mmCIF file of C-alpha atoms in Angstrom:
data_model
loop_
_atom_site.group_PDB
_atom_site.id
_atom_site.type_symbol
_atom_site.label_atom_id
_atom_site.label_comp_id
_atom_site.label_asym_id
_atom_site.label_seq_id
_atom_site.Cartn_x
_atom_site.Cartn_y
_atom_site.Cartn_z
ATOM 1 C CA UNK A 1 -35.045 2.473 6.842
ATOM 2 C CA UNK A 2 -32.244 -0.363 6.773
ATOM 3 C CA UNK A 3 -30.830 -1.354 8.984
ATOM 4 C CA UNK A 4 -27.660 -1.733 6.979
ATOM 5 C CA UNK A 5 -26.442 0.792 4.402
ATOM 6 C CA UNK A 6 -26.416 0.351 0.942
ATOM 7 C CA UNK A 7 -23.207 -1.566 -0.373
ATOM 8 C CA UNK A 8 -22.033 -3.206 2.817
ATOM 9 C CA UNK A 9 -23.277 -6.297 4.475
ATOM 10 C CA UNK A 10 -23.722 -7.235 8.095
ATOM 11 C CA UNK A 11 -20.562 -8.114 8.729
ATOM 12 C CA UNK A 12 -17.677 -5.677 7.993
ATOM 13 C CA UNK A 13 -13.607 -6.499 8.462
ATOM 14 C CA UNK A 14 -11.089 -4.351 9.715
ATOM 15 C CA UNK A 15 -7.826 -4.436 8.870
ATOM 16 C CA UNK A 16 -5.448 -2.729 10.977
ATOM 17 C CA UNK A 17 -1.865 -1.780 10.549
ATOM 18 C CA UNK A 18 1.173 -0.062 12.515
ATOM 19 C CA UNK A 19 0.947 2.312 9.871
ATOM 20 C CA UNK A 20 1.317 0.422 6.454
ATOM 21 C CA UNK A 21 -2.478 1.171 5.119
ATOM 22 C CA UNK A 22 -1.772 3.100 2.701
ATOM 23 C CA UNK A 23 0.333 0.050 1.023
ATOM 24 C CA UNK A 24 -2.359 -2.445 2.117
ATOM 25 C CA UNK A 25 -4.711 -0.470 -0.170
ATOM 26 C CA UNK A 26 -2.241 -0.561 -3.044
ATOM 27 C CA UNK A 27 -1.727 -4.448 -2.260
ATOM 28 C CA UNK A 28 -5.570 -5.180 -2.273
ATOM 29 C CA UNK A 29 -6.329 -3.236 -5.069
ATOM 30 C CA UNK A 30 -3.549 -5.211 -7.056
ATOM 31 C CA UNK A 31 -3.835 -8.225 -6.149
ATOM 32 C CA UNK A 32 -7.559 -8.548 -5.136
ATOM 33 C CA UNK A 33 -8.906 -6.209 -7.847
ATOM 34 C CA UNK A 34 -10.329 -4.143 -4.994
ATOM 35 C CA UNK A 35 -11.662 -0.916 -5.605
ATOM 36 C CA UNK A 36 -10.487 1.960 -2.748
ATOM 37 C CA UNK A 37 -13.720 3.604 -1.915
ATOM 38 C CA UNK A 38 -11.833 6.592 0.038
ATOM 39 C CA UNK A 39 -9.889 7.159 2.731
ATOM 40 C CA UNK A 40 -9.147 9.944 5.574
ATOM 41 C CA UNK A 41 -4.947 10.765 5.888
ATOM 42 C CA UNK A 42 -3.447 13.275 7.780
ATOM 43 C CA UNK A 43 0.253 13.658 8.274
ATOM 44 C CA UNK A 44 0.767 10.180 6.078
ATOM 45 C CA UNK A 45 -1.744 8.382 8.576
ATOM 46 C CA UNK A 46 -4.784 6.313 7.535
ATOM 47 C CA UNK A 47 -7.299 7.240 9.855
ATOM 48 C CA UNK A 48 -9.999 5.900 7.958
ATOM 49 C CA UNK A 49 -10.275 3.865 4.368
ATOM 50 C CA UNK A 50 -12.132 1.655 2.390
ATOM 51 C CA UNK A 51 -11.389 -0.669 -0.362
ATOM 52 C CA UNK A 52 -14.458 -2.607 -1.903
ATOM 53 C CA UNK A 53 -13.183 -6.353 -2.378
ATOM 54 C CA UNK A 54 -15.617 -8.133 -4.942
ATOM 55 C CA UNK A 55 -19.347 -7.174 -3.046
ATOM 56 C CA UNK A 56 -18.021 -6.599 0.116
ATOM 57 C CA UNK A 57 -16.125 -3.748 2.414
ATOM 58 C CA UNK A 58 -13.140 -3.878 3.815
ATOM 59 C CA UNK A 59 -12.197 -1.484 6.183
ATOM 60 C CA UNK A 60 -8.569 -0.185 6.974
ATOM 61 C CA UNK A 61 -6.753 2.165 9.390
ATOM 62 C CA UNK A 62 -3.031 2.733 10.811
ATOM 63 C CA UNK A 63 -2.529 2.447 14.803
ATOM 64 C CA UNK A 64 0.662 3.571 14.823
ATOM 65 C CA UNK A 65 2.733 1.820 18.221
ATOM 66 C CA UNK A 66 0.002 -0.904 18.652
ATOM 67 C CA UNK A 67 1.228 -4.794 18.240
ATOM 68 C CA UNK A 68 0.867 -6.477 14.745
ATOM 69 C CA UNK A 69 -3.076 -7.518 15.165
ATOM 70 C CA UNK A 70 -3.151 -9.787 11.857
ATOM 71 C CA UNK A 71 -6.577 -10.034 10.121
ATOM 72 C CA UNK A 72 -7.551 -13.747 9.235
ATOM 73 C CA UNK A 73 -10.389 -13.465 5.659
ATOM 74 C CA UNK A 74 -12.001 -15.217 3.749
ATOM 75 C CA UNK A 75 -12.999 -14.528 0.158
ATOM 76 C CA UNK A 76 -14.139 -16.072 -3.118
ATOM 77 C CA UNK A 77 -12.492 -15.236 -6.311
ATOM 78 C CA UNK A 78 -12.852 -16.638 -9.849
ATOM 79 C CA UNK A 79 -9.652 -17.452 -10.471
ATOM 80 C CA UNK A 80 -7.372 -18.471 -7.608
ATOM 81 C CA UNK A 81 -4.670 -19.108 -9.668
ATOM 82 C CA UNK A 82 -4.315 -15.498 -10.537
ATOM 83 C CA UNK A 83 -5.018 -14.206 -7.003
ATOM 84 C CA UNK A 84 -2.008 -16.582 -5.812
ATOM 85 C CA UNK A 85 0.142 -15.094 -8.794
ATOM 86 C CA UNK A 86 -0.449 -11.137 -8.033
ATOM 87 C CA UNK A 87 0.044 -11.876 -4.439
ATOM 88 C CA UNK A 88 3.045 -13.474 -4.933
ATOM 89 C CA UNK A 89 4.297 -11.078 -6.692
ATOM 90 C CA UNK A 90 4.066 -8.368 -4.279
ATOM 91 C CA UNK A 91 5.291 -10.035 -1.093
ATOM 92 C CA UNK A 92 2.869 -12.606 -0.048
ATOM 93 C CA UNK A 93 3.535 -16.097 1.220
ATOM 94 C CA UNK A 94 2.117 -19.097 0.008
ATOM 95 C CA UNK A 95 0.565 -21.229 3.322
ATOM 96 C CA UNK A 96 -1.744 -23.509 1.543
ATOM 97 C CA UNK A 97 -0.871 -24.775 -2.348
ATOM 98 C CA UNK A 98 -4.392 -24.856 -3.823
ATOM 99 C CA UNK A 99 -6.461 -27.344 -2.419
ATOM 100 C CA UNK A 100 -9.599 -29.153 -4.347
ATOM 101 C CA UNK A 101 -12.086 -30.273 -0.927
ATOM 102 C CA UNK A 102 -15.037 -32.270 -0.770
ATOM 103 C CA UNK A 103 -17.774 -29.289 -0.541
ATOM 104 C CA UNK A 104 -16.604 -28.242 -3.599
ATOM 105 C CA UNK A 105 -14.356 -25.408 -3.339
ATOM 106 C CA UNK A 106 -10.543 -25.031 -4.015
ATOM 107 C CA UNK A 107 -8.668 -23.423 -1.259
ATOM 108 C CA UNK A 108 -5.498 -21.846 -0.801
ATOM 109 C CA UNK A 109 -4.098 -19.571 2.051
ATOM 110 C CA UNK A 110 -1.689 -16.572 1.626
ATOM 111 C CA UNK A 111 0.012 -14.778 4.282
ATOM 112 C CA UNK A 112 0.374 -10.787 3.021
ATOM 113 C CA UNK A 113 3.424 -8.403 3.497
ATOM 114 C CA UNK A 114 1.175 -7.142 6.241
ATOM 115 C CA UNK A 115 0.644 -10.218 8.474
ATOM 116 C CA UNK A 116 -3.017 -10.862 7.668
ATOM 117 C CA UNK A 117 -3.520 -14.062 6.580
ATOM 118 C CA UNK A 118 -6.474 -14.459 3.038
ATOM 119 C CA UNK A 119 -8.402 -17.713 2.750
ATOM 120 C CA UNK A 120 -8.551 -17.872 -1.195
ATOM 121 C CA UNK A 121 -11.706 -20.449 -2.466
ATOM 122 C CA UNK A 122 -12.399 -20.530 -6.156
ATOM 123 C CA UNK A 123 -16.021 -22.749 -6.367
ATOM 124 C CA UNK A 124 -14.840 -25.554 -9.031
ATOM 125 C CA UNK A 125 -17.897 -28.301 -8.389
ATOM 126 C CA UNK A 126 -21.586 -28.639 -7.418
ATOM 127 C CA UNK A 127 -22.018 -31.863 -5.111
ATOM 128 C CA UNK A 128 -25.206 -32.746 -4.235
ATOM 129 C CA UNK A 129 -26.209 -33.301 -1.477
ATOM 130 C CA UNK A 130 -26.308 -37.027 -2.253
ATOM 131 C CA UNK A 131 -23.011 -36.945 -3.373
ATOM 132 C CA UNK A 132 -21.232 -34.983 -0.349
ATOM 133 C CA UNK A 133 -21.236 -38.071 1.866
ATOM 134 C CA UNK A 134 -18.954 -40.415 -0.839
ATOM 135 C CA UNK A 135 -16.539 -37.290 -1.370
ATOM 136 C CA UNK A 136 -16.261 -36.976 2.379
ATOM 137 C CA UNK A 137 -14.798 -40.612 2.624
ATOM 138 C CA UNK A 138 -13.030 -40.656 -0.828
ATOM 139 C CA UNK A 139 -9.382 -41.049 0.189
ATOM 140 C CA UNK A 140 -7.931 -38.106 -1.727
ATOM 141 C CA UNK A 141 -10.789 -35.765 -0.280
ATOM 142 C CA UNK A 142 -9.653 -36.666 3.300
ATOM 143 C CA UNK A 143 -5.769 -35.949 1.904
ATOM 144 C CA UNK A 144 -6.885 -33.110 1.228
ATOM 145 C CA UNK A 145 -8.647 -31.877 3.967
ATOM 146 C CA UNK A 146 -5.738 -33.481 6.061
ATOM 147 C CA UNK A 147 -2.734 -31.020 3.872
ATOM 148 C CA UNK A 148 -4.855 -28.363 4.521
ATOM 149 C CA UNK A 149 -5.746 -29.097 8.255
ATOM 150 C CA UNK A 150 -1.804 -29.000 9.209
ATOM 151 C CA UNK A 151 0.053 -26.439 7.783
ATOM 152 C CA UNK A 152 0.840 -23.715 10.278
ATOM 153 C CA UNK A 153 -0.604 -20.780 9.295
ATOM 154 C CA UNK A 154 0.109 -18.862 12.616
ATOM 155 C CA UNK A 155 0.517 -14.989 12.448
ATOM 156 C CA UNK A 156 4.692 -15.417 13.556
ATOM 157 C CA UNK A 157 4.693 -18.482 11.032
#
């Protein structure tokens, strides 16, 4: 038997809200091309959902009367760009302008209409290993990493 069930991974988020699930599904779905796997609503209450973000899950649930308890992720897209656009578009806050860093990956941060706040990386190059050292020192890598290092990306922010 395994130990972890078919379609989810070790690790699985929760996102919870004061009782705004039900448009957190309709914002990940739009924005993040999820895919809502079900959910468990009684009396207009999420008790239970889950959206399917690229090959991971994503659970969500409404707590109505708790404190805003943001949700900080991390996910890879292929086309940041886009992501950035559709979440703009429905509420979202740009923390981060996309940022090329040394490793290789572009990376933005959005805050959503919910308070959670997405890491967005879109690969865009391949260092080697030889190479990782020279990007790390190149001055417009440490810019980079510096931009991205300072902006507040606090839940209040």
């Amino acid at each position: 038997m395994n130990v972890v069930p078919d379609g989810y991974h070790t690790v699985t988020p929760w996102i919870i809200t004061a009782g705004r699930t039900a448009e957190l599904i309709d914002f990940t779905v739009a924005v993040l091309d999820g895919v809502e796997l079900g959910r468990v609503e009684a009396d207009g209450v999420v008790g239970h959902a889950e959206v399917r973000v690229g090959d991971s899950v994503v659970m969500m649930f409404d707590r109505p009367g708790w404190p805003a308890t943001p949700a900080f992720l991390r996910l890879y897209v292929a086309d940041d760009a886009e992501v950035l656009r559709r979440a703009v578009a429905r509420g979202s806050v740009v923390v981060t302008e996309p940022t090329e860093l040394f490793w290789g990956d572009r990376v933005s941060r959005l805050r959503d209409p919910f308070g959670n706040l997405w890491w967005v990386h879109q690969r865009v190059a391949e260092p080697t290993q030889d190479e990782l050292p020279a990007r790390m020192a190149d001055p417009a890598f440490v810019a980079a990493m510096a931009y991205v290092q300072s902006a507040d990306f606090s839940p209040a922010g």
